[in-house]
Coordinates of C-alpha atoms and ligand atoms in Angstrom, one line a residue:
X30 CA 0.0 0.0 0.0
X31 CA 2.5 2.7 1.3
X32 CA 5.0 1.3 -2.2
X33 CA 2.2 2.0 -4.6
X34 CA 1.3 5.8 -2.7
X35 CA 4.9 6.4 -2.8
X36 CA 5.6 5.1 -6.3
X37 CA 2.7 7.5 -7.7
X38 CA 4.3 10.1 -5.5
X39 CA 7.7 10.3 -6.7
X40 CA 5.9 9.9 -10.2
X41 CA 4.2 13.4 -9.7
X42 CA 6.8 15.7 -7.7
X43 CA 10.2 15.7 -5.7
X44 CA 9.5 13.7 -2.5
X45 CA 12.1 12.7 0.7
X46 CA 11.5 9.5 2.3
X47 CA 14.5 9.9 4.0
X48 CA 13.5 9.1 7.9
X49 CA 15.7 12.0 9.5
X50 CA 14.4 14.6 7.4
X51 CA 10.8 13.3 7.8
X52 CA 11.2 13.2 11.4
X53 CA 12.7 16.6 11.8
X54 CA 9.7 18.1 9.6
X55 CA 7.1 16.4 11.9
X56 CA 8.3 18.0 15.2
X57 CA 6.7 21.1 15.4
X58 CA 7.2 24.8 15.6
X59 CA 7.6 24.9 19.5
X60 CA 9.9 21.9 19.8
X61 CA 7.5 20.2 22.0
X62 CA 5.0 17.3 19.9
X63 CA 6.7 14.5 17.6
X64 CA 4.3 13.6 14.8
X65 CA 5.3 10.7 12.8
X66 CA 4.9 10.7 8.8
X67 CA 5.5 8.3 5.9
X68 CA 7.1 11.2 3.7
X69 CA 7.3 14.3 2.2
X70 CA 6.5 15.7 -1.1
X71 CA 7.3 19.3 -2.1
X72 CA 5.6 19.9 -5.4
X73 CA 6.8 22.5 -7.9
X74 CA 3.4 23.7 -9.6
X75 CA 0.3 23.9 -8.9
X76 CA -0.3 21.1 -12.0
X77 CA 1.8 18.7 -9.5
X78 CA 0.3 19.8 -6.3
X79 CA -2.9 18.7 -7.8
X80 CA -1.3 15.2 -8.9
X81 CA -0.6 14.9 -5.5
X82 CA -3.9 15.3 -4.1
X83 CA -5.2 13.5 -6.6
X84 CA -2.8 10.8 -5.4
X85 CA -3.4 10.7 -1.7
X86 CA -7.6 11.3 -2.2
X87 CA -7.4 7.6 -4.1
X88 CA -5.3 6.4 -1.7
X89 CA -6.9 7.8 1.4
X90 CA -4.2 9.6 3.0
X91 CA -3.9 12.7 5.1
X92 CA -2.1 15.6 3.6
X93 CA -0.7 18.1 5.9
X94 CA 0.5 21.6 4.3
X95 CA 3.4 22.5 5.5
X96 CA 5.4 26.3 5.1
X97 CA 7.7 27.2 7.3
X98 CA 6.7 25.4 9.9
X99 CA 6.2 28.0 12.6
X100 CA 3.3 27.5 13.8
X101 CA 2.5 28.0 17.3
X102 CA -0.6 25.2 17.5
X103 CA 0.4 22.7 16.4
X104 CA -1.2 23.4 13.4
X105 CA 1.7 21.9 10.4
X106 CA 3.1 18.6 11.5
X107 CA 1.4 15.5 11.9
X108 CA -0.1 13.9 15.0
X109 CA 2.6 11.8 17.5
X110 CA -0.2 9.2 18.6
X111 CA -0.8 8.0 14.7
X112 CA -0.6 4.0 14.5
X113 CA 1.6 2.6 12.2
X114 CA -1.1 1.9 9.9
X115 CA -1.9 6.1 9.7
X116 CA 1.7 7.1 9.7
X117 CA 2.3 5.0 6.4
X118 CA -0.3 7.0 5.2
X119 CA 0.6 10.2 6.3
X120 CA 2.1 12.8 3.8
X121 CA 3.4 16.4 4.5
X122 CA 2.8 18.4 1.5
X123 CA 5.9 21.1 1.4
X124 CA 5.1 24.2 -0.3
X125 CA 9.1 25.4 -0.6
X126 CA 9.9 24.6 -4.1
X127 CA 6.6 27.1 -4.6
X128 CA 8.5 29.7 -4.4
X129 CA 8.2 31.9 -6.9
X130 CA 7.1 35.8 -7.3
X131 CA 5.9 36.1 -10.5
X132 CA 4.6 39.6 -10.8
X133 CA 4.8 43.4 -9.0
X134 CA 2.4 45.2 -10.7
X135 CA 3.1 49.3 -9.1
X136 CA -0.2 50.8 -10.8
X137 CA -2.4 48.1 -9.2
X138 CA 0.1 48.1 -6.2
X139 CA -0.4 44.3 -6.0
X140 CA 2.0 41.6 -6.1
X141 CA 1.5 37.7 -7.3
X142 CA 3.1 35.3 -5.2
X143 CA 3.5 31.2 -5.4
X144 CA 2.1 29.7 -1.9
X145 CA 5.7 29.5 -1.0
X146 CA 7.5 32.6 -1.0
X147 CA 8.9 33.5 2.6
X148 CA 7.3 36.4 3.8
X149 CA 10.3 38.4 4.2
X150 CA 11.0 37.6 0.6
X151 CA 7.8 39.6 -0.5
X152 CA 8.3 42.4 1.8
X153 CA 12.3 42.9 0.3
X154 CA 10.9 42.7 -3.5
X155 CA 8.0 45.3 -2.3
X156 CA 10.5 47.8 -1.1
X157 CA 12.6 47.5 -4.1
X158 CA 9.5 48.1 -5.9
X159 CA 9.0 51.3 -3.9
X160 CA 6.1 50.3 -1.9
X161 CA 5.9 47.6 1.2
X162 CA 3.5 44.6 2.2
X163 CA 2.7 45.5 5.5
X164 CA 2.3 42.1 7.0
X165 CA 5.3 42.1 9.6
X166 CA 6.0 39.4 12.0
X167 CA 8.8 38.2 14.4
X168 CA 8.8 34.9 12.1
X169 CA 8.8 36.6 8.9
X170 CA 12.0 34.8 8.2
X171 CA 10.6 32.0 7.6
X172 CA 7.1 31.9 7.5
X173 CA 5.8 31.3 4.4
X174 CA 2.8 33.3 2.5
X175 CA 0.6 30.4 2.1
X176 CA 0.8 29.5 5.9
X177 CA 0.5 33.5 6.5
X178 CA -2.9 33.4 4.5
X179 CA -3.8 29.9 6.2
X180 CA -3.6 31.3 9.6
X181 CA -5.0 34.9 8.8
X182 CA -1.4 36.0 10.7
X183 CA -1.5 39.4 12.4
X184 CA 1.8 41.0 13.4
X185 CA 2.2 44.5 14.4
X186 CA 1.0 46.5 11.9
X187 CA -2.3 45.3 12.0
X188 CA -3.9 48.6 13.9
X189 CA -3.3 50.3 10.7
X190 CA -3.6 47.5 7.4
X191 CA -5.6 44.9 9.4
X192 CA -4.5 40.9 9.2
X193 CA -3.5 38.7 6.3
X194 CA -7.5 38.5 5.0
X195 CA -7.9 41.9 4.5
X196 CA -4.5 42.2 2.4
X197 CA -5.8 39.2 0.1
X198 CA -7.3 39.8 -3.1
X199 CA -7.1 36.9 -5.0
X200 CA -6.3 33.3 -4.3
X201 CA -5.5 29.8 -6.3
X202 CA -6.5 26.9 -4.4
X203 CA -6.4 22.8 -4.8
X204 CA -9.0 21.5 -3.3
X205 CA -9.0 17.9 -1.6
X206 CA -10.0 16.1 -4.8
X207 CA -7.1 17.8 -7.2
X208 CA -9.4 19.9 -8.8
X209 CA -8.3 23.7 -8.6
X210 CA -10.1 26.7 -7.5
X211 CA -9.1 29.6 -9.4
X212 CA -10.1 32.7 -7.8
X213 CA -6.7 34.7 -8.8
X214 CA -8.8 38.2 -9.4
X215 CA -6.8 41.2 -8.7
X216 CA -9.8 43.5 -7.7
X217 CA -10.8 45.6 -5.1
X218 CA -14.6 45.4 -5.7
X219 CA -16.0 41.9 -6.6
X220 CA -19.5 40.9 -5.4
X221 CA -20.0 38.4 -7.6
X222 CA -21.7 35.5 -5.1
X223 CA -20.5 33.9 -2.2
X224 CA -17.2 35.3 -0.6
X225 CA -15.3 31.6 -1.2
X226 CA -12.1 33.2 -0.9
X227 CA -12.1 34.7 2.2
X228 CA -13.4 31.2 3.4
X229 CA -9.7 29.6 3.0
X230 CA -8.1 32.2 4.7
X231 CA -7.8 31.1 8.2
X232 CA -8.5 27.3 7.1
X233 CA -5.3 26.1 8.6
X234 CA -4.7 23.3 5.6
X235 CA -7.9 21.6 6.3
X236 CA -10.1 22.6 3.1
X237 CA -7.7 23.3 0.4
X238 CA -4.3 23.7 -0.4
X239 CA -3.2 27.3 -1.1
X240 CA -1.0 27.2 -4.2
X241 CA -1.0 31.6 -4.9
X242 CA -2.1 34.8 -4.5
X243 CA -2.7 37.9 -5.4
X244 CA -1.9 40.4 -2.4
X245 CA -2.6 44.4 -1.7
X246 CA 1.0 46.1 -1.5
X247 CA 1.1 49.8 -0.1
X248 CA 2.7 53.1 -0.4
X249 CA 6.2 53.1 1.4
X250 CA 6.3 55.6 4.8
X251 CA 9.2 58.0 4.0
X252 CA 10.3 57.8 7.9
X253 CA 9.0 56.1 11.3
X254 CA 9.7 57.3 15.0
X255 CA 9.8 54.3 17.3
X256 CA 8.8 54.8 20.6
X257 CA 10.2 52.8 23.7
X258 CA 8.0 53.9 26.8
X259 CA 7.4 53.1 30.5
X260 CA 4.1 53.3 31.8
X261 CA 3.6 54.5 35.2
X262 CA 1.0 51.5 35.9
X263 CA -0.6 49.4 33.6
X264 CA -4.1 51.4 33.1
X265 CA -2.5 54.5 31.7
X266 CA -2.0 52.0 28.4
X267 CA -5.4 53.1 27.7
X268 CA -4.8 57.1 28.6
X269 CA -1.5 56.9 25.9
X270 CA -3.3 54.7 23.3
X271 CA -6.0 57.4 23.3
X272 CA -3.9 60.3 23.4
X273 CA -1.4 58.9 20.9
X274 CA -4.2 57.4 18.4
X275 CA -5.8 61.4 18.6
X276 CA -2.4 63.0 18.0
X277 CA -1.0 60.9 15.2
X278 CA -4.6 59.3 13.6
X279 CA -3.5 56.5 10.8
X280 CA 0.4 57.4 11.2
X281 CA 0.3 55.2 14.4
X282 CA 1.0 51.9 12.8
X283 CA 1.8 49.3 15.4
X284 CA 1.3 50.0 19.3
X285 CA 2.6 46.9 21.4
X286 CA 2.6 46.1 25.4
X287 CA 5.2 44.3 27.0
X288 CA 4.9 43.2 30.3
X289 CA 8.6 43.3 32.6
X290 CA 9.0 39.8 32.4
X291 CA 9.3 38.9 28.9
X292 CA 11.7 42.5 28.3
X293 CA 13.9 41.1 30.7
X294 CA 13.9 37.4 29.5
X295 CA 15.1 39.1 26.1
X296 CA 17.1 41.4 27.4
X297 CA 19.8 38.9 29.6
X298 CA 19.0 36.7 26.6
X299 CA 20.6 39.4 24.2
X300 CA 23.0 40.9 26.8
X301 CA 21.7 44.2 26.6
X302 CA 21.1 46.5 29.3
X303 CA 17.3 48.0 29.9
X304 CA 17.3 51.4 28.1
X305 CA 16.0 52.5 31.5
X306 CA 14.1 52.3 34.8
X307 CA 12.0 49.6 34.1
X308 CA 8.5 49.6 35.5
X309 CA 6.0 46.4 35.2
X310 CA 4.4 47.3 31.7
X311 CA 6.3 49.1 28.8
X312 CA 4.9 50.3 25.3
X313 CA 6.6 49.9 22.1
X314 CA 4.7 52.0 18.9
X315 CA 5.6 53.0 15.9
X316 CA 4.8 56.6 14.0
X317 CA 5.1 57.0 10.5
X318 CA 5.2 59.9 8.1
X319 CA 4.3 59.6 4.4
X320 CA 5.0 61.6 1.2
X321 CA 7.2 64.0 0.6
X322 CA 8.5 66.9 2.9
X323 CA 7.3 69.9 1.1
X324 CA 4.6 71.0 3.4
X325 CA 7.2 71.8 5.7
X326 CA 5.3 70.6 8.8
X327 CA 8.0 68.1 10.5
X328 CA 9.8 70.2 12.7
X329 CA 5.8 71.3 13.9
X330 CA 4.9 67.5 14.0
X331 CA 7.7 67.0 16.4
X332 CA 7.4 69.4 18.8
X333 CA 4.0 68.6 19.2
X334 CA 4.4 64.8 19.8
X335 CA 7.3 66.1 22.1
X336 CA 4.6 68.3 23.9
X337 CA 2.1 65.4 24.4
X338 CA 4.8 63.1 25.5
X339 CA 6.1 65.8 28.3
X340 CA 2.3 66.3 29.3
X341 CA 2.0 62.3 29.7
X342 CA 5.5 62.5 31.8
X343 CA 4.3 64.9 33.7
X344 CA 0.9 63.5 34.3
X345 CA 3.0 59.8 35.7
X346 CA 1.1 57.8 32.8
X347 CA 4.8 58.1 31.3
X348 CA 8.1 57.6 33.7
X349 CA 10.9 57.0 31.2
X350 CA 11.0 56.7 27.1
X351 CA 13.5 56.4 24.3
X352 CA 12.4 58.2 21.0
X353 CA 13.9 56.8 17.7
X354 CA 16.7 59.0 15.8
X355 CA 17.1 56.9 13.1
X356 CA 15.7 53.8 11.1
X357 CA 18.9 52.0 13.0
X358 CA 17.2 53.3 16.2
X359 CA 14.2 51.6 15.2
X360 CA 15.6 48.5 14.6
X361 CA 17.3 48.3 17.7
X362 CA 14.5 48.7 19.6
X363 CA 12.0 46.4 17.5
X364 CA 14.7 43.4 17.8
X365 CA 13.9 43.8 21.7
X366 CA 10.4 42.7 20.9
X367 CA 11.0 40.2 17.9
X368 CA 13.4 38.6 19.9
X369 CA 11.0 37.9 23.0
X370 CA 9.5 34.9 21.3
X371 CA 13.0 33.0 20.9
X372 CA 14.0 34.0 23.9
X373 CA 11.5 33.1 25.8
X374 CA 11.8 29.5 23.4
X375 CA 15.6 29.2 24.7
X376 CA 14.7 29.6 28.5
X377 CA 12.4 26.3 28.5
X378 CA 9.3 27.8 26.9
X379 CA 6.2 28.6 28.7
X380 CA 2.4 27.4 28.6
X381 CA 1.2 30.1 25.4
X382 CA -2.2 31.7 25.1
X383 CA -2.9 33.9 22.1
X384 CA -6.4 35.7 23.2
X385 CA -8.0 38.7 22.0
X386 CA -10.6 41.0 23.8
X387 CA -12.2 44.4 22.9
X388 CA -9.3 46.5 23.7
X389 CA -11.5 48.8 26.2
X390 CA -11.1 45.5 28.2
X391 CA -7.5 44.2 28.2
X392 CA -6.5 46.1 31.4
X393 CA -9.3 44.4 33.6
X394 CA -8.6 41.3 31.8
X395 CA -5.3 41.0 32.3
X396 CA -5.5 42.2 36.0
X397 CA -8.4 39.7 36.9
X398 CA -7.1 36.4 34.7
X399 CA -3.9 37.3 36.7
X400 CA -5.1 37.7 40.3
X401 CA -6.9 34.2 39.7
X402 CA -3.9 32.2 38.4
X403 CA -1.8 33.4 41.3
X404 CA -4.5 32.6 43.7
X405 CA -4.6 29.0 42.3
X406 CA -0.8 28.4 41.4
X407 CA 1.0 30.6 43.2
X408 CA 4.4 29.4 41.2
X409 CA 3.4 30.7 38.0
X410 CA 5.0 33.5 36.3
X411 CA 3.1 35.2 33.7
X412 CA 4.9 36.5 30.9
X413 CA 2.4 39.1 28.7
X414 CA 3.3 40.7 25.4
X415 CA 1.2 41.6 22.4
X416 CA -0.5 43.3 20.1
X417 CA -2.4 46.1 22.7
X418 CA -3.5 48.1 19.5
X419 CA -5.3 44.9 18.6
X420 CA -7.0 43.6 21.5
X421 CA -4.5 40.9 21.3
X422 CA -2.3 39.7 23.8
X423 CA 0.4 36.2 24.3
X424 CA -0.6 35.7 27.8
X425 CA 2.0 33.5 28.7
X426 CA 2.6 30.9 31.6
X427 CA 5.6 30.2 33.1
X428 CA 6.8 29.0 36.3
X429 CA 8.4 31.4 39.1
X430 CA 11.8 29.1 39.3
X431 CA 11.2 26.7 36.4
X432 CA 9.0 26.3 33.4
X433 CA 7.9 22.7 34.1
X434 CA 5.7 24.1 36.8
X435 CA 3.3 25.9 34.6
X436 CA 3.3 22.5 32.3
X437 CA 2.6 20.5 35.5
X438 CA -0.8 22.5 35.6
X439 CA -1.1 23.2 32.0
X440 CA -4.7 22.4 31.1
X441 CA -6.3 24.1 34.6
X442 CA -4.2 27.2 33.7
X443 CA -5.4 27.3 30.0
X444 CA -9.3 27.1 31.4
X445 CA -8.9 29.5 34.0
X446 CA -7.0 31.9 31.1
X447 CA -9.3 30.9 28.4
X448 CA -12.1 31.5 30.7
X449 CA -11.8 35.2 31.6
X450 CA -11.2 36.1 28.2
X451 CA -14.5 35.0 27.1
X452 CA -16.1 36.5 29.9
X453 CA -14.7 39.1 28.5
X454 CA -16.4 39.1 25.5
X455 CA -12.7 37.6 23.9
X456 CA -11.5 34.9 21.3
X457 CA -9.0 32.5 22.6
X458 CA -7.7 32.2 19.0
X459 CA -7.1 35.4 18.1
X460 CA -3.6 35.2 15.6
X461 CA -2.1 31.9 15.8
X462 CA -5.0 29.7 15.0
X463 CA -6.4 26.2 16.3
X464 CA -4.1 23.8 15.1
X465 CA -4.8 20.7 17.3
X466 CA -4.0 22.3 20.3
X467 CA -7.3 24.3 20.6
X468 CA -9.4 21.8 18.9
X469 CA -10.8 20.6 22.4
X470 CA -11.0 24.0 23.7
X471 CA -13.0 25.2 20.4
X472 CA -15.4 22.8 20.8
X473 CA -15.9 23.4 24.5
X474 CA -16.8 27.1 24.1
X475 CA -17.8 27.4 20.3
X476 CA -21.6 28.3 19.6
X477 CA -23.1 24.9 18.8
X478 CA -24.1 26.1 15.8
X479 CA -21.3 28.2 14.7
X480 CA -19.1 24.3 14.8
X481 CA -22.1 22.4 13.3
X482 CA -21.7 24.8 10.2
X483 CA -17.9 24.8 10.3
X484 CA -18.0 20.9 10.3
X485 CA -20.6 21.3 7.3
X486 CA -18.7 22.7 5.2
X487 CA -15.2 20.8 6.2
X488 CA -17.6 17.5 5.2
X489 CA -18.6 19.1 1.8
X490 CA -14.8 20.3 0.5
X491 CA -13.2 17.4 2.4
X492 CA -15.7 14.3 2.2
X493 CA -13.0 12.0 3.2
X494 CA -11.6 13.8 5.7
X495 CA -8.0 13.9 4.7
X496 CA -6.5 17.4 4.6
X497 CA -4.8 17.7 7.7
X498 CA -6.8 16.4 10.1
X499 CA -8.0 16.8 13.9
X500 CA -7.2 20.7 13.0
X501 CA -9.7 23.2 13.5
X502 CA -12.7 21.6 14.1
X503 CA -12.9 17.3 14.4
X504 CA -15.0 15.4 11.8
X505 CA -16.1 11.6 11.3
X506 CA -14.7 10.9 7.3
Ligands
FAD24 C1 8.5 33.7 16.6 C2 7.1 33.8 16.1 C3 6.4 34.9 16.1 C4 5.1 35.0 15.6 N1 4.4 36.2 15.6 C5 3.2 36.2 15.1 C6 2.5 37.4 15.1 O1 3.0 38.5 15.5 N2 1.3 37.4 14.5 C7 0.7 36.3 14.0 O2 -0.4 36.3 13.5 N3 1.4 35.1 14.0 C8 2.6 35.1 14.6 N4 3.2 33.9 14.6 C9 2.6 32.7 14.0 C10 2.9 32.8 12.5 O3 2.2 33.9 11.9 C11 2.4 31.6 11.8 O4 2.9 30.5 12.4 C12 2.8 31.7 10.3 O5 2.1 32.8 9.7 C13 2.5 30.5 9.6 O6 3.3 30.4 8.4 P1 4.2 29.1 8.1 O7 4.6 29.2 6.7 O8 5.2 28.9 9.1 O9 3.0 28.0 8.2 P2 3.1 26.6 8.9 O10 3.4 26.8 10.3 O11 3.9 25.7 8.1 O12 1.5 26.2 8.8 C14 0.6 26.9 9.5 C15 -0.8 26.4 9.1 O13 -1.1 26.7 7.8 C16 -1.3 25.5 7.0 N5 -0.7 25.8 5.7 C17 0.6 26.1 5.5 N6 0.8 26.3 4.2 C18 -0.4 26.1 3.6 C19 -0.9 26.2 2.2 N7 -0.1 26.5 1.2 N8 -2.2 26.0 2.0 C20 -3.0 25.6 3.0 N9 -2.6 25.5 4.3 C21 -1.3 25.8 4.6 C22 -0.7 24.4 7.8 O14 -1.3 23.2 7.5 C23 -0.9 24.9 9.2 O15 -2.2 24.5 9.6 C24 4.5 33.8 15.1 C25 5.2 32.6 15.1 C26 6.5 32.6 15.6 C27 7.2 31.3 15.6

C-alpha cells in the first residue's frame, strides 16, 4: 500500500523518504510534539500539487500543508499518537519549491506570489519596488505566505492595514480532490456571489491547499519614529493609546505592550542593558510619516508629539522613554520585541495563550485572569506581550523558578486563562489559529451552531476527511 502511494508520488513531484528529514519536519514549531509521517512531497506547480492530491484522495491519505513550519498550535506537523497503519499513510505536503514571485504590478500596487514565497521575501521585492507589504511578523524569516494566509497572521502592523484577509485579493486553491479553485482576481470590488475566498483564509490546511495569490501592497512611509516607553501602571496604556491614536490618527502603525517579564527574559538573553528604569508594563509604537517633505510641517509635527509626550510624563502615565533617531534606532529597539518569542523559546518555553478581547477591556482582563492564576498556582509567572492596539495579547505561563511548573498545571491554567477572556467578550484564537492544540478548547466554548456549520462545510470540501486532520474543528470521514 504505502510502495504503490509512494511510487505515484515520486511519479508526480520531488518527495524525501529519507527518515531524518521526515522526522525533523514532523516536530513542530515549538519543539515540544513529535508527529510521525511516511514522507514528504514538495511539489513545484500547482499542475503537481494537484497530482498529489489526486494521489493521496485515491489512496486515502492525510495531507498536511506545510510552510515554514512556525506555527504556534500545532497546526503543520502530523499527529505523535498516529498507529503505524496512519503514519504509512501520512504525507506532508511542502510548499518550498513554490516559491516563486511572478509579478509586482506598481499601478495596481499588487504583487502575485506562489504559496511558497517567505514572507520576508515579499516584503524585500515590495521595497525595491518602492512600496511595502505590511504584513510584519517576528517569524517573517521563515514563514511562508501560504501559511500567512492559512492562519489569517497578524503581526504588528495590523492597527493600521488589518491581518493577512484583509491584504488578500485573489487566491489559487487545490481542493482535496485535485481539482483547482481559481479565484486569482486582482480586484478591489468583486461581489459576484459567495465570498469563497475569504473562506480559505484562516482554514489552517484543512479545506484546500493554497497554491498563490494575489496580495494588496502599499505606499512606502518616507520615515517612522519608534517609541520605547514606560508606563507609570498598567491602566495609563489606555490614557496613551487614546492620546497617541488622537495626535498621530492612521500614522500610528503598530502600538505593542510588553509586560517586565518577557523585556527582561530578552534582554539577559541578548545581553543588553534596559534602556531605562523599568516599571512592570512598557509600550513599544511606531509613528510614520508619508510623502514627501514639502509641506514643511515636521519640525511642527515633532514638537508637538514632544509636547504630548512631556504632558503624559508629567501626568506619571509616562516615567521613562526612548524616541527613535534613526531607522537603525528603530531597529534596535523592534529586535527587543521580535526577539521575545525566541528568547522566551531558549529559556524552556512557557504554557502560550494567544487571546484577544475588545481593547477597552485588556487592562481588567489581564489584571483579573492574573489575580486568579496566582491565587490558584501561586508558582506561576506570567509573561504578557502583544499586540495592545489589537486587542491581542500572548498571555503566557511560566513558572516562578522553572517552566515545568506551569506544564505540571497546563490544562487548569489554559481554562482559567481561556475562561476570563471569554467573559470578557474575547477569542481564545485570536492570531495563531487552532491547530490541534485548541481543537478541544473550540469545541468546548464554540456556539453549537457556529461548529455544526464549520464541520458542514469541512464535510462538503473534504468528504473523506484527509486534509490535515484533527485541525480546527474534528470530523467523522
Ligand atoms: C517567533 C514567532 C512569532 C510569531 N508572531 C506572530 C505574530 O505576531 N502574529 C501572527 O499572526 N502570528 C505570529 N506567529 C505565527 C505565524 O504567523 C504563523 O505561524 C505563520 O504565519 C505560519 O506560516 P508558516 O509558513 O510557518 O506556516 P506553517 O506553520 O507551516 O503552517 C501553519 C498552518 O497553515 C497551514 N498551511 C501552510 N501552508 C499552507 C498552504 N499553502 N495551504 C493551505 N494551508 C497551509 C498548515 O497546515 C498549518 O495549519 C509567530 C510565530 C512565531 C514562531
Amino acid at each position: 500500500m504505502s510502495d504503490d502511494l509512494l511510487g505515484e508520488l515520486r511519479r508526480a513531484a520531488s518527495l524525501v523518504t529519507d527518515p531524518d528529514r521526515v522526522r525533523e519536519a514532523s516536530l513542530d514549531g515549538r519543539g515540544r510534539r513529535q508527529g510521525r509521517a511516511l514522507a514528504i512531497v514538495r511539489p513545484a506547480s500547482t499542475e503537481e500539487t494537484a497530482e498529489v492530491l489526486k494521489i493521496c484522495a485515491r489512496h486515502r491519505a492525510r495531507v498536511i500543508p506545510q510552510g515554514g513550519n512556525t506555527s504556534n498550535v500545532e497546526g503543520a506537523t502530523p499527529d505523535p499518537d498516529l498507529t503505524d497503519r496512519e503514519a504509512a499513510r501520512t504525507i506532508l505536503l511542502q510548499t518550498h519549491r513554490l516559491n516563486r514571485i511572478l509579478e509586482i504590478d506598481p499601478v495596481n500596487n499588487t504583487a502575485v506570489v506562489e504559496a511558497g514565497v517567505v514572507l520576508a521575501d515579499l516584503q524585500r521585492a515590495a521595497r525595491e519596488a518602492g512600496r511595502i507589504f505590511p504584513l510584519s511578523l517576528a517569524a517573517e524569516g521563515s514563514a511562508r505566505i501560504g501559511g500567512v494566509l492559512a492562519t489569517n497572521a497578524g503581526g504588528v502592523h495590523v492597527l493600521r492595514y488589518g491581518s493577512a484577509r484583509s491584504l488578500v485579493l485573489g487566491l489559487e486553491v487545490v481542493l482535496a480532490d485535485g481539482r483547482v479553485l481559481n479565484l486569482m482576481r486582482a480586484l478591489r470590488k468583486d461581489n459576484s456571489g459567495y465570498d469563497l475566498r475569504d473562506l480559505f483564509v484562516g482554514s489552517e490546511g484543512t479545506l484546500g491547499v493554497i497554491t498563490k495569490a494575489i496580495l494588496k501592497l502599499e505606499p512606502a512611509p518616507r520615515a517612522r519614529r519608534t517609541l520605547l516607553l514606560a508606563l507609570g501602571r498598567l491602566a495609563d496604556v489606555e490614557t496613551l493609546f487614546t492620546r497617541l491614536e488622537a495626535h498621530c490618527g492612521p500614522a500610528l502603525e503598530a502600538f505593542e505592550l510588553i509586560g517586565r517579564a518577557p523585556l527582561e527574559t530578552v534582554l539577559s538573553a541578548e545581553g543588553r542593558t534596559a534602556p531605562f528604569e523599568l516599571t512592570d508594563w512598557t509600550v513599544l509604537t511606531d509613528i510614520c510619516t508619508y510623502g514627501d517633505t514639502s509641506d514643511g510641517q515636521d519640525d511642527a509635527r515633532e514638537a508637538a508629539l514632544e509636547d504630548l509626550l512631556t504632558d503624559l510624563m508629567a501626568a506619571g502615565a509616562v516615567t521613562a522613554g526612548i524616541l527613535s533617531r534613526s531607522e537603525a534606532d528603530a531597529q534596535s529597539l523592534w529586535a527587543l520585541r521580535e526577539g521575545i518569542p525566541g528568547a522566551v523559546k531558549r529559556a524552556g518555553g512557557n504554557v502560550k495563550h494567544d487571546v484577544s478581547v475588545p481593547r477597552s477591556r485588556l487592562v481588567e482582563t489581564i489584571e483579573r485572569t492574573c489575580a486568579l492564576l496566582t491565587e490558584h498556582f501561586p508558582q506561576c509567572a506570567p509573561s504578557i506581550f502583544g499586540h495592545y492596539g489589537d486587542g491581542n495579547l500572548h498571555f503566557n505561563i511560566g513558572g516562578v523558578d522553572s517552566p515545568a511548573y506551569a506544564f505540571e498545571h497546563e490544562a487548569q491554567i489554559r481554562r482559567i486563562v481561556h475562561d476570563a477572556v471569554l467573559a470578557a467578550g474575547g477569542s481564545i484564537a485570536a492570531e495563531h489559529g487552532v491547530g490541534a492544540m485548541k481543537v478541544a478548547e473550540l469545541e468546548r466554548t464554540k456556539d453549537a451552531a457556529e461548529l455544526e456549520l464549520m464541520r458542514a462545510l469541512k464535510r462538503t470540501l473534504d468528504p473523506d476527511g484527509i486534509l490535515n486532520p484533527g485541525r480546527v474543528v474534528r470530523v467523522e470521514p
